[in-house]
Amino acid sequence: AMLRAAGFVGDICFNRFDINGNWESGELSSLTLGIGAQTLQNIPHVIAVAGGIQKRDAIVGALRTGCIDVLVID
Protein backbone atom coordinates (compact mmCIF):
# COMPACT_ATOMS: atom_id res chain seq x y z
CA ALA A 1 0.00 0.00 0.00
CA MET A 2 2.90 2.35 0.79
CA LEU A 3 4.52 1.77 -2.62
CA ARG A 4 1.23 2.18 -4.49
CA ALA A 5 0.61 5.44 -2.59
CA ALA A 6 4.07 6.58 -3.73
CA GLY A 7 3.01 5.98 -7.36
CA PHE A 8 4.59 2.62 -8.12
CA VAL A 9 2.56 0.23 -10.26
CA GLY A 10 4.76 -2.86 -10.39
CA ASP A 11 8.17 -4.45 -10.09
CA ILE A 12 10.61 -6.54 -12.07
CA CYS A 13 12.85 -8.68 -9.87
CA PHE A 14 11.82 -6.44 -6.92
CA ASN A 15 12.87 -3.28 -8.79
CA ARG A 16 9.84 -1.02 -8.52
CA PHE A 17 8.67 1.32 -11.31
CA ASP A 18 5.90 3.83 -11.93
CA ILE A 19 3.43 4.06 -14.84
CA ASN A 20 5.98 6.10 -16.82
CA GLY A 21 8.65 3.40 -16.55
CA ASN A 22 10.79 5.28 -14.02
CA TRP A 23 12.66 3.03 -11.62
CA GLU A 24 12.44 3.65 -7.88
CA SER A 25 15.77 5.02 -6.73
CA GLY A 26 15.15 5.70 -3.06
CA GLU A 27 16.22 3.97 0.09
CA LEU A 28 14.16 0.82 -0.60
CA SER A 29 16.00 0.13 -3.86
CA SER A 30 19.33 0.12 -2.05
CA LEU A 31 18.00 -2.50 0.38
CA THR A 32 16.81 -4.89 -2.34
CA LEU A 33 18.89 -8.02 -2.91
CA GLY A 34 18.97 -9.33 -6.45
CA ILE A 35 19.39 -8.06 -9.99
CA GLY A 36 19.31 -4.27 -10.05
CA ALA A 37 17.48 -2.12 -12.59
CA GLN A 38 20.75 -1.16 -14.30
CA THR A 39 21.67 -4.83 -14.74
CA LEU A 40 18.21 -5.53 -16.20
CA GLN A 41 18.78 -2.76 -18.75
CA ASN A 42 21.95 -4.53 -19.93
CA ILE A 43 20.54 -8.05 -20.31
CA PRO A 44 20.16 -8.80 -24.06
CA HIS A 45 16.83 -10.67 -23.84
CA VAL A 46 14.35 -10.03 -21.01
CA ILE A 47 11.07 -11.97 -21.08
CA ALA A 48 8.15 -10.73 -18.97
CA VAL A 49 5.02 -12.71 -18.10
CA ALA A 50 1.88 -11.12 -16.67
CA GLY A 51 -1.76 -12.04 -16.41
CA GLY A 52 -5.06 -10.41 -15.61
CA ILE A 53 -6.65 -7.04 -16.31
CA GLN A 54 -5.55 -5.83 -12.87
CA LYS A 55 -1.96 -5.90 -14.17
CA ARG A 56 -2.71 -3.33 -16.92
CA ASP A 57 -0.83 -0.41 -15.32
CA ALA A 58 2.06 -2.66 -14.29
CA ILE A 59 2.40 -3.95 -17.86
CA VAL A 60 2.35 -0.43 -19.32
CA GLY A 61 4.92 0.78 -16.79
CA ALA A 62 7.12 -2.27 -17.34
CA LEU A 63 7.13 -1.75 -21.10
CA ARG A 64 8.04 1.89 -20.59
CA THR A 65 11.16 0.91 -18.59
CA GLY A 66 12.65 -0.18 -21.91
CA CYS A 67 14.13 -3.40 -20.55
CA ILE A 68 11.53 -5.88 -21.83
CA ASP A 69 12.14 -7.63 -25.15
CA VAL A 70 9.35 -10.22 -25.05
CA LEU A 71 5.99 -9.92 -23.31
CA VAL A 72 3.66 -12.84 -22.65
CA ILE A 73 0.16 -11.88 -21.44
CA ASP A 74 -3.26 -13.48 -21.28
mmCIF file as gemmi writes it, N, C-alpha and C atoms, coordinates in Angstrom:
data_model
loop_
_atom_site.group_PDB
_atom_site.id
_atom_site.type_symbol
_atom_site.label_atom_id
_atom_site.label_alt_id
_atom_site.label_comp_id
_atom_site.label_asym_id
_atom_site.label_entity_id
_atom_site.label_seq_id
_atom_site.pdbx_PDB_ins_code
_atom_site.Cartn_x
_atom_site.Cartn_y
_atom_site.Cartn_z
_atom_site.occupancy
_atom_site.B_iso_or_equiv
_atom_site.pdbx_formal_charge
_atom_site.auth_seq_id
_atom_site.auth_asym_id
_atom_site.pdbx_PDB_model_num
ATOM 1 N N . ALA Axp A 1 ? 0.834 -1.196 0 1 0 ? 1 A 1
ATOM 2 C CA . ALA Axp A 1 ? 0 0 0 1 0 ? 1 A 1
ATOM 3 C C . ALA Axp A 1 ? 0.876 1.257 0 1 0 ? 1 A 1
ATOM 4 N N . MET Axp A 2 ? 1.997 1.203 0.723 1 0 ? 2 A 1
ATOM 5 C CA . MET Axp A 2 ? 2.899 2.348 0.788 1 0 ? 2 A 1
ATOM 6 C C . MET Axp A 2 ? 3.51 2.635 -0.592 1 0 ? 2 A 1
ATOM 7 N N . LEU Axp A 3 ? 3.911 1.586 -1.304 1 0 ? 3 A 1
ATOM 8 C CA . LEU Axp A 3 ? 4.518 1.766 -2.62 1 0 ? 3 A 1
ATOM 9 C C . LEU Axp A 3 ? 3.498 2.265 -3.632 1 0 ? 3 A 1
ATOM 10 N N . ARG Axp A 4 ? 2.285 1.734 -3.583 1 0 ? 4 A 1
ATOM 11 C CA . ARG Axp A 4 ? 1.23 2.183 -4.487 1 0 ? 4 A 1
ATOM 12 C C . ARG Axp A 4 ? 0.913 3.65 -4.221 1 0 ? 4 A 1
ATOM 13 N N . ALA Axp A 5 ? 0.866 4.037 -2.945 1 0 ? 5 A 1
ATOM 14 C CA . ALA Axp A 5 ? 0.606 5.437 -2.589 1 0 ? 5 A 1
ATOM 15 C C . ALA Axp A 5 ? 1.725 6.349 -3.094 1 0 ? 5 A 1
ATOM 16 N N . ALA Axp A 6 ? 2.936 5.801 -3.22 1 0 ? 6 A 1
ATOM 17 C CA . ALA Axp A 6 ? 4.067 6.577 -3.729 1 0 ? 6 A 1
ATOM 18 C C . ALA Axp A 6 ? 4.083 6.62 -5.258 1 0 ? 6 A 1
ATOM 19 N N . GLY Axp A 7 ? 3.127 5.923 -5.913 1 0 ? 7 A 1
ATOM 20 C CA . GLY Axp A 7 ? 3.011 5.985 -7.362 1 0 ? 7 A 1
ATOM 21 C C . GLY Axp A 7 ? 3.587 4.81 -8.13 1 0 ? 7 A 1
ATOM 22 N N . PHE Axp A 8 ? 4.036 3.782 -7.428 1 0 ? 8 A 1
ATOM 23 C CA . PHE Axp A 8 ? 4.593 2.622 -8.116 1 0 ? 8 A 1
ATOM 24 C C . PHE Axp A 8 ? 3.487 1.66 -8.517 1 0 ? 8 A 1
ATOM 25 N N . VAL Axp A 9 ? 3.608 1.111 -9.735 1 0 ? 9 A 1
ATOM 26 C CA . VAL Axp A 9 ? 2.557 0.233 -10.264 1 0 ? 9 A 1
ATOM 27 C C . VAL Axp A 9 ? 2.994 -1.215 -10.389 1 0 ? 9 A 1
ATOM 28 N N . GLY Axp A 10 ? 4.3 -1.491 -10.265 1 0 ? 10 A 1
ATOM 29 C CA . GLY Axp A 10 ? 4.763 -2.865 -10.391 1 0 ? 10 A 1
ATOM 30 C C . GLY Axp A 10 ? 6.238 -2.987 -10.088 1 0 ? 10 A 1
ATOM 31 N N . ASP Axp A 11 ? 6.743 -4.213 -10.281 1 0 ? 11 A 1
ATOM 32 C CA . ASP Axp A 11 ? 8.168 -4.45 -10.089 1 0 ? 11 A 1
ATOM 33 C C . ASP Axp A 11 ? 8.648 -5.544 -11.025 1 0 ? 11 A 1
ATOM 34 N N . ILE Axp A 12 ? 9.925 -5.485 -11.324 1 0 ? 12 A 1
ATOM 35 C CA . ILE Axp A 12 ? 10.607 -6.54 -12.069 1 0 ? 12 A 1
ATOM 36 C C . ILE Axp A 12 ? 11.785 -6.948 -11.199 1 0 ? 12 A 1
ATOM 37 N N . CYS Axp A 13 ? 11.796 -8.191 -10.757 1 0 ? 13 A 1
ATOM 38 C CA . CYS Axp A 13 ? 12.855 -8.68 -9.865 1 0 ? 13 A 1
ATOM 39 C C . CYS Axp A 13 ? 12.999 -7.764 -8.648 1 0 ? 13 A 1
ATOM 40 N N . PHE Axp A 14 ? 11.901 -7.318 -8.104 1 0 ? 14 A 1
ATOM 41 C CA . PHE Axp A 14 ? 11.822 -6.443 -6.921 1 0 ? 14 A 1
ATOM 42 C C . PHE Axp A 14 ? 12.314 -5.017 -7.173 1 0 ? 14 A 1
ATOM 43 N N . ASN Axp A 15 ? 12.537 -4.654 -8.427 1 0 ? 15 A 1
ATOM 44 C CA . ASN Axp A 15 ? 12.867 -3.277 -8.788 1 0 ? 15 A 1
ATOM 45 C C . ASN Axp A 15 ? 11.558 -2.589 -9.162 1 0 ? 15 A 1
ATOM 46 N N . ARG Axp A 16 ? 11.135 -1.661 -8.337 1 0 ? 16 A 1
ATOM 47 C CA . ARG Axp A 16 ? 9.843 -1.025 -8.518 1 0 ? 16 A 1
ATOM 48 C C . ARG Axp A 16 ? 9.902 0.08 -9.576 1 0 ? 16 A 1
ATOM 49 N N . PHE Axp A 17 ? 8.753 0.278 -10.283 1 0 ? 17 A 1
ATOM 50 C CA . PHE Axp A 17 ? 8.67 1.317 -11.306 1 0 ? 17 A 1
ATOM 51 C C . PHE Axp A 17 ? 7.281 1.943 -11.275 1 0 ? 17 A 1
ATOM 52 N N . ASP Axp A 18 ? 7.195 3.152 -11.845 1 0 ? 18 A 1
ATOM 53 C CA . ASP Axp A 18 ? 5.902 3.828 -11.928 1 0 ? 18 A 1
ATOM 54 C C . ASP Axp A 18 ? 5.307 3.645 -13.319 1 0 ? 18 A 1
ATOM 55 N N . ILE Axp A 19 ? 4.141 4.216 -13.57 1 0 ? 19 A 1
ATOM 56 C CA . ILE Axp A 19 ? 3.429 4.057 -14.836 1 0 ? 19 A 1
ATOM 57 C C . ILE Axp A 19 ? 4.232 4.596 -16.018 1 0 ? 19 A 1
ATOM 58 N N . ASN Axp A 20 ? 5.156 5.519 -15.758 1 0 ? 20 A 1
ATOM 59 C CA . ASN Axp A 20 ? 5.976 6.097 -16.824 1 0 ? 20 A 1
ATOM 60 C C . ASN Axp A 20 ? 7.26 5.312 -17.089 1 0 ? 20 A 1
ATOM 61 N N . GLY Axp A 21 ? 7.465 4.225 -16.35 1 0 ? 21 A 1
ATOM 62 C CA . GLY Axp A 21 ? 8.655 3.399 -16.548 1 0 ? 21 A 1
ATOM 63 C C . GLY Axp A 21 ? 9.875 3.879 -15.786 1 0 ? 21 A 1
ATOM 64 N N . ASN Axp A 22 ? 9.676 4.787 -14.843 1 0 ? 22 A 1
ATOM 65 C CA . ASN Axp A 22 ? 10.79 5.285 -14.018 1 0 ? 22 A 1
ATOM 66 C C . ASN Axp A 22 ? 11.041 4.327 -12.859 1 0 ? 22 A 1
ATOM 67 N N . TRP Axp A 23 ? 12.288 3.929 -12.707 1 0 ? 23 A 1
ATOM 68 C CA . TRP Axp A 23 ? 12.66 3.03 -11.618 1 0 ? 23 A 1
ATOM 69 C C . TRP Axp A 23 ? 12.688 3.777 -10.299 1 0 ? 23 A 1
ATOM 70 N N . GLU Axp A 24 ? 12.34 3.094 -9.227 1 0 ? 24 A 1
ATOM 71 C CA . GLU Axp A 24 ? 12.436 3.655 -7.875 1 0 ? 24 A 1
ATOM 72 C C . GLU Axp A 24 ? 13.907 3.724 -7.519 1 0 ? 24 A 1
ATOM 73 N N . SER Axp A 25 ? 14.34 4.859 -7.04 1 0 ? 25 A 1
ATOM 74 C CA . SER Axp A 25 ? 15.767 5.015 -6.733 1 0 ? 25 A 1
ATOM 75 C C . SER Axp A 25 ? 16.001 5.453 -5.299 1 0 ? 25 A 1
ATOM 76 N N . GLY Axp A 26 ? 15.027 5.28 -4.452 1 0 ? 26 A 1
ATOM 77 C CA . GLY Axp A 26 ? 15.149 5.701 -3.064 1 0 ? 26 A 1
ATOM 78 C C . GLY Axp A 26 ? 15.81 4.669 -2.189 1 0 ? 26 A 1
ATOM 79 N N . GLU Axp A 27 ? 15.596 4.824 -0.905 1 0 ? 27 A 1
ATOM 80 C CA . GLU Axp A 27 ? 16.221 3.966 0.091 1 0 ? 27 A 1
ATOM 81 C C . GLU Axp A 27 ? 15.841 2.5 -0.083 1 0 ? 27 A 1
ATOM 82 N N . LEU Axp A 28 ? 14.588 2.215 -0.448 1 0 ? 28 A 1
ATOM 83 C CA . LEU Axp A 28 ? 14.163 0.823 -0.604 1 0 ? 28 A 1
ATOM 84 C C . LEU Axp A 28 ? 14.948 0.101 -1.692 1 0 ? 28 A 1
ATOM 85 N N . SER Axp A 29 ? 15.265 0.797 -2.784 1 0 ? 29 A 1
ATOM 86 C CA . SER Axp A 29 ? 16.001 0.126 -3.863 1 0 ? 29 A 1
ATOM 87 C C . SER Axp A 29 ? 17.399 -0.279 -3.414 1 0 ? 29 A 1
ATOM 88 N N . SER Axp A 30 ? 17.996 0.479 -2.527 1 0 ? 30 A 1
ATOM 89 C CA . SER Axp A 30 ? 19.334 0.122 -2.054 1 0 ? 30 A 1
ATOM 90 C C . SER Axp A 30 ? 19.304 -1.066 -1.083 1 0 ? 30 A 1
ATOM 91 N N . LEU Axp A 31 ? 18.136 -1.376 -0.546 1 0 ? 31 A 1
ATOM 92 C CA . LEU Axp A 31 ? 17.998 -2.497 0.382 1 0 ? 31 A 1
ATOM 93 C C . LEU Axp A 31 ? 17.605 -3.801 -0.314 1 0 ? 31 A 1
ATOM 94 N N . THR Axp A 32 ? 17.277 -3.728 -1.599 1 0 ? 32 A 1
ATOM 95 C CA . THR Axp A 32 ? 16.808 -4.89 -2.341 1 0 ? 32 A 1
ATOM 96 C C . THR Axp A 32 ? 17.979 -5.761 -2.764 1 0 ? 32 A 1
ATOM 97 N N . LEU Axp A 33 ? 17.872 -7.059 -2.476 1 0 ? 33 A 1
ATOM 98 C CA . LEU Axp A 33 ? 18.887 -8.017 -2.912 1 0 ? 33 A 1
ATOM 99 C C . LEU Axp A 33 ? 18.431 -8.635 -4.221 1 0 ? 33 A 1
ATOM 100 N N . GLY Axp A 34 ? 19.311 -8.724 -5.171 1 0 ? 34 A 1
ATOM 101 C CA . GLY Axp A 34 ? 18.969 -9.331 -6.454 1 0 ? 34 A 1
ATOM 102 C C . GLY Axp A 34 ? 19.484 -8.488 -7.6 1 0 ? 34 A 1
ATOM 103 N N . ILE Axp A 35 ? 18.986 -8.778 -8.79 1 0 ? 35 A 1
ATOM 104 C CA . ILE Axp A 35 ? 19.385 -8.057 -9.995 1 0 ? 35 A 1
ATOM 105 C C . ILE Axp A 35 ? 18.845 -6.641 -9.924 1 0 ? 35 A 1
ATOM 106 N N . GLY Axp A 36 ? 19.711 -5.665 -10.079 1 0 ? 36 A 1
ATOM 107 C CA . GLY Axp A 36 ? 19.308 -4.275 -10.053 1 0 ? 36 A 1
ATOM 108 C C . GLY Axp A 36 ? 18.747 -3.815 -11.39 1 0 ? 36 A 1
ATOM 109 N N . ALA Axp A 37 ? 18.089 -2.67 -11.38 1 0 ? 37 A 1
ATOM 110 C CA . ALA Axp A 37 ? 17.484 -2.117 -12.587 1 0 ? 37 A 1
ATOM 111 C C . ALA Axp A 37 ? 18.528 -1.885 -13.673 1 0 ? 37 A 1
ATOM 112 N N . GLN Axp A 38 ? 19.692 -1.403 -13.306 1 0 ? 38 A 1
ATOM 113 C CA . GLN Axp A 38 ? 20.752 -1.155 -14.296 1 0 ? 38 A 1
ATOM 114 C C . GLN Axp A 38 ? 21.193 -2.458 -14.952 1 0 ? 38 A 1
ATOM 115 N N . THR Axp A 39 ? 21.303 -3.526 -14.186 1 0 ? 39 A 1
ATOM 116 C CA . THR Axp A 39 ? 21.668 -4.827 -14.743 1 0 ? 39 A 1
ATOM 117 C C . THR Axp A 39 ? 20.593 -5.311 -15.698 1 0 ? 39 A 1
ATOM 118 N N . LEU Axp A 40 ? 19.317 -5.144 -15.323 1 0 ? 40 A 1
ATOM 119 C CA . LEU Axp A 40 ? 18.212 -5.531 -16.203 1 0 ? 40 A 1
ATOM 120 C C . LEU Axp A 40 ? 18.3 -4.815 -17.547 1 0 ? 40 A 1
ATOM 121 N N . GLN Axp A 41 ? 18.667 -3.547 -17.515 1 0 ? 41 A 1
ATOM 122 C CA . GLN Axp A 41 ? 18.776 -2.76 -18.747 1 0 ? 41 A 1
ATOM 123 C C . GLN Axp A 41 ? 19.836 -3.342 -19.683 1 0 ? 41 A 1
ATOM 124 N N . ASN Axp A 42 ? 20.837 -4.023 -19.13 1 0 ? 42 A 1
ATOM 125 C CA . ASN Axp A 42 ? 21.953 -4.532 -19.927 1 0 ? 42 A 1
ATOM 126 C C . ASN Axp A 42 ? 21.811 -5.991 -20.349 1 0 ? 42 A 1
ATOM 127 N N . ILE Axp A 43 ? 20.765 -6.662 -19.91 1 0 ? 43 A 1
ATOM 128 C CA . ILE Axp A 43 ? 20.545 -8.055 -20.306 1 0 ? 43 A 1
ATOM 129 C C . ILE Axp A 43 ? 19.984 -8.058 -21.736 1 0 ? 43 A 1
ATOM 130 N N . PRO Axp A 44 ? 20.571 -8.852 -22.647 1 0 ? 44 A 1
ATOM 131 C CA . PRO Axp A 44 ? 20.162 -8.803 -24.061 1 0 ? 44 A 1
ATOM 132 C C . PRO Axp A 44 ? 18.711 -9.214 -24.327 1 0 ? 44 A 1
ATOM 133 N N . HIS Axp A 45 ? 18.189 -10.19 -23.587 1 0 ? 45 A 1
ATOM 134 C CA . HIS Axp A 45 ? 16.829 -10.666 -23.836 1 0 ? 45 A 1
ATOM 135 C C . HIS Axp A 45 ? 16.091 -10.848 -22.513 1 0 ? 45 A 1
ATOM 136 N N . VAL Axp A 46 ? 15.155 -9.962 -22.231 1 0 ? 46 A 1
ATOM 137 C CA . VAL Axp A 46 ? 14.349 -10.034 -21.013 1 0 ? 46 A 1
ATOM 138 C C . VAL Axp A 46 ? 12.935 -10.42 -21.414 1 0 ? 46 A 1
ATOM 139 N N . ILE Axp A 47 ? 12.423 -11.49 -20.806 1 0 ? 47 A 1
ATOM 140 C CA . ILE Axp A 47 ? 11.067 -11.972 -21.08 1 0 ? 47 A 1
ATOM 141 C C . ILE Axp A 47 ? 10.212 -11.691 -19.857 1 0 ? 47 A 1
ATOM 142 N N . ALA Axp A 48 ? 9.08 -11.032 -20.063 1 0 ? 48 A 1
ATOM 143 C CA . ALA Axp A 48 ? 8.153 -10.725 -18.968 1 0 ? 48 A 1
ATOM 144 C C . ALA Axp A 48 ? 6.865 -11.507 -19.173 1 0 ? 48 A 1
ATOM 145 N N . VAL Axp A 49 ? 6.29 -11.977 -18.075 1 0 ? 49 A 1
ATOM 146 C CA . VAL Axp A 49 ? 5.024 -12.709 -18.1 1 0 ? 49 A 1
ATOM 147 C C . VAL Axp A 49 ? 4.085 -12.052 -17.103 1 0 ? 49 A 1
ATOM 148 N N . ALA Axp A 50 ? 2.865 -11.737 -17.55 1 0 ? 50 A 1
ATOM 149 C CA . ALA Axp A 50 ? 1.879 -11.116 -16.667 1 0 ? 50 A 1
ATOM 150 C C . ALA Axp A 50 ? 0.493 -11.584 -17.068 1 0 ? 50 A 1
ATOM 151 N N . GLY Axp A 51 ? -0.406 -11.61 -16.104 1 0 ? 51 A 1
ATOM 152 C CA . GLY Axp A 51 ? -1.76 -12.045 -16.405 1 0 ? 51 A 1
ATOM 153 C C . GLY Axp A 51 ? -2.799 -11.263 -15.633 1 0 ? 51 A 1
ATOM 154 N N . GLY Axp A 52 ? -3.929 -11.052 -16.264 1 0 ? 52 A 1
ATOM 155 C CA . GLY Axp A 52 ? -5.061 -10.413 -15.605 1 0 ? 52 A 1
ATOM 156 C C . GLY Axp A 52 ? -5.161 -8.927 -15.902 1 0 ? 52 A 1
ATOM 157 N N . ILE Axp A 53 ? -6.387 -8.446 -16.021 1 0 ? 53 A 1
ATOM 158 C CA . ILE Axp A 53 ? -6.649 -7.041 -16.307 1 0 ? 53 A 1
ATOM 159 C C . ILE Axp A 53 ? -6.116 -6.128 -15.199 1 0 ? 53 A 1
ATOM 160 N N . GLN Axp A 54 ? -6.05 -6.635 -13.981 1 0 ? 54 A 1
ATOM 161 C CA . GLN Axp A 54 ? -5.549 -5.825 -12.867 1 0 ? 54 A 1
ATOM 162 C C . GLN Axp A 54 ? -4.071 -5.491 -13.021 1 0 ? 54 A 1
ATOM 163 N N . LYS Axp A 55 ? -3.381 -6.159 -13.922 1 0 ? 55 A 1
ATOM 164 C CA . LYS Axp A 55 ? -1.956 -5.896 -14.168 1 0 ? 55 A 1
ATOM 165 C C . LYS Axp A 55 ? -1.735 -4.856 -15.273 1 0 ? 55 A 1
ATOM 166 N N . ARG Axp A 56 ? -2.802 -4.256 -15.79 1 0 ? 56 A 1
ATOM 167 C CA . ARG Axp A 56 ? -2.707 -3.333 -16.916 1 0 ? 56 A 1
ATOM 168 C C . ARG Axp A 56 ? -1.664 -2.232 -16.687 1 0 ? 56 A 1
ATOM 169 N N . ASP Axp A 57 ? -1.769 -1.503 -15.582 1 0 ? 57 A 1
ATOM 170 C CA . ASP Axp A 57 ? -0.833 -0.412 -15.318 1 0 ? 57 A 1
ATOM 171 C C . ASP Axp A 57 ? 0.594 -0.928 -15.131 1 0 ? 57 A 1
ATOM 172 N N . ALA Axp A 58 ? 0.729 -2.074 -14.488 1 0 ? 58 A 1
ATOM 173 C CA . ALA Axp A 58 ? 2.064 -2.659 -14.289 1 0 ? 58 A 1
ATOM 174 C C . ALA Axp A 58 ? 2.69 -3.041 -15.627 1 0 ? 58 A 1
ATOM 175 N N . ILE Axp A 59 ? 1.888 -3.573 -16.543 1 0 ? 59 A 1
ATOM 176 C CA . ILE Axp A 59 ? 2.402 -3.955 -17.86 1 0 ? 59 A 1
ATOM 177 C C . ILE Axp A 59 ? 2.84 -2.717 -18.636 1 0 ? 59 A 1
ATOM 178 N N . VAL Axp A 60 ? 2.012 -1.678 -18.616 1 0 ? 60 A 1
ATOM 179 C CA . VAL Axp A 60 ? 2.354 -0.432 -19.32 1 0 ? 60 A 1
ATOM 180 C C . VAL Axp A 60 ? 3.637 0.163 -18.74 1 0 ? 60 A 1
ATOM 181 N N . GLY Axp A 61 ? 3.719 0.248 -17.426 1 0 ? 61 A 1
ATOM 182 C CA . GLY Axp A 61 ? 4.92 0.783 -16.789 1 0 ? 61 A 1
ATOM 183 C C . GLY Axp A 61 ? 6.148 -0.049 -17.09 1 0 ? 61 A 1
ATOM 184 N N . ALA Axp A 62 ? 5.994 -1.376 -17.054 1 0 ? 62 A 1
ATOM 185 C CA . ALA Axp A 62 ? 7.121 -2.267 -17.34 1 0 ? 62 A 1
ATOM 186 C C . ALA Axp A 62 ? 7.625 -2.08 -18.77 1 0 ? 62 A 1
ATOM 187 N N . LEU Axp A 63 ? 6.716 -1.978 -19.715 1 0 ? 63 A 1
ATOM 188 C CA . LEU Axp A 63 ? 7.131 -1.749 -21.1 1 0 ? 63 A 1
ATOM 189 C C . LEU Axp A 63 ? 7.864 -0.421 -21.249 1 0 ? 63 A 1
ATOM 190 N N . ARG Axp A 64 ? 7.42 0.569 -20.51 1 0 ? 64 A 1
ATOM 191 C CA . ARG Axp A 64 ? 8.043 1.891 -20.587 1 0 ? 64 A 1
ATOM 192 C C . ARG Axp A 64 ? 9.43 1.948 -19.936 1 0 ? 64 A 1
ATOM 193 N N . THR Axp A 65 ? 9.801 0.934 -19.145 1 0 ? 65 A 1
ATOM 194 C CA . THR Axp A 65 ? 11.163 0.914 -18.593 1 0 ? 65 A 1
ATOM 195 C C . THR Axp A 65 ? 12.191 0.703 -19.695 1 0 ? 65 A 1
ATOM 196 N N . GLY Axp A 66 ? 11.755 0.073 -20.786 1 0 ? 66 A 1
ATOM 197 C CA . GLY Axp A 66 ? 12.648 -0.179 -21.907 1 0 ? 66 A 1
ATOM 198 C C . GLY Axp A 66 ? 13.491 -1.426 -21.777 1 0 ? 66 A 1
ATOM 199 N N . CYS Axp A 67 ? 13.273 -2.213 -20.731 1 0 ? 67 A 1
ATOM 200 C CA . CYS Axp A 67 ? 14.132 -3.4 -20.554 1 0 ? 67 A 1
ATOM 201 C C . CYS Axp A 67 ? 13.477 -4.691 -21.026 1 0 ? 67 A 1
ATOM 202 N N . ILE Axp A 68 ? 12.225 -4.654 -21.434 1 0 ? 68 A 1
ATOM 203 C CA . ILE Axp A 68 ? 11.528 -5.885 -21.833 1 0 ? 68 A 1
ATOM 204 C C . ILE Axp A 68 ? 11.614 -6.07 -23.353 1 0 ? 68 A 1
ATOM 205 N N . ASP Axp A 69 ? 12.036 -7.286 -23.745 1 0 ? 69 A 1
ATOM 206 C CA . ASP Axp A 69 ? 12.138 -7.631 -25.15 1 0 ? 69 A 1
ATOM 207 C C . ASP Axp A 69 ? 10.978 -8.499 -25.623 1 0 ? 69 A 1
ATOM 208 N N . VAL Axp A 70 ? 10.46 -9.348 -24.735 1 0 ? 70 A 1
ATOM 209 C CA . VAL Axp A 70 ? 9.348 -10.225 -25.055 1 0 ? 70 A 1
ATOM 210 C C . VAL Axp A 70 ? 8.339 -10.141 -23.933 1 0 ? 70 A 1
ATOM 211 N N . LEU Axp A 71 ? 7.057 -9.981 -24.296 1 0 ? 71 A 1
ATOM 212 C CA . LEU Axp A 71 ? 5.99 -9.915 -23.307 1 0 ? 71 A 1
ATOM 213 C C . LEU Axp A 71 ? 4.972 -11.003 -23.583 1 0 ? 71 A 1
ATOM 214 N N . VAL Axp A 72 ? 4.667 -11.791 -22.557 1 0 ? 72 A 1
ATOM 215 C CA . VAL Axp A 72 ? 3.655 -12.841 -22.646 1 0 ? 72 A 1
ATOM 216 C C . VAL Axp A 72 ? 2.519 -12.455 -21.705 1 0 ? 72 A 1
ATOM 217 N N . ILE Axp A 73 ? 1.32 -12.258 -22.262 1 0 ? 73 A 1
ATOM 218 C CA . ILE Axp A 73 ? 0.158 -11.883 -21.444 1 0 ? 73 A 1
ATOM 219 C C . ILE Axp A 73 ? -1.03 -12.747 -21.822 1 0 ? 73 A 1
ATOM 220 N N . ASP Axp A 74 ? -2.035 -12.746 -20.955 1 0 ? 74 A 1
ATOM 221 C CA . ASP Axp A 74 ? -3.26 -13.479 -21.284 1 0 ? 74 A 1
ATOM 222 C C . ASP Axp A 74 ? -4.307 -12.537 -21.831 1 0 ? 74 A 1
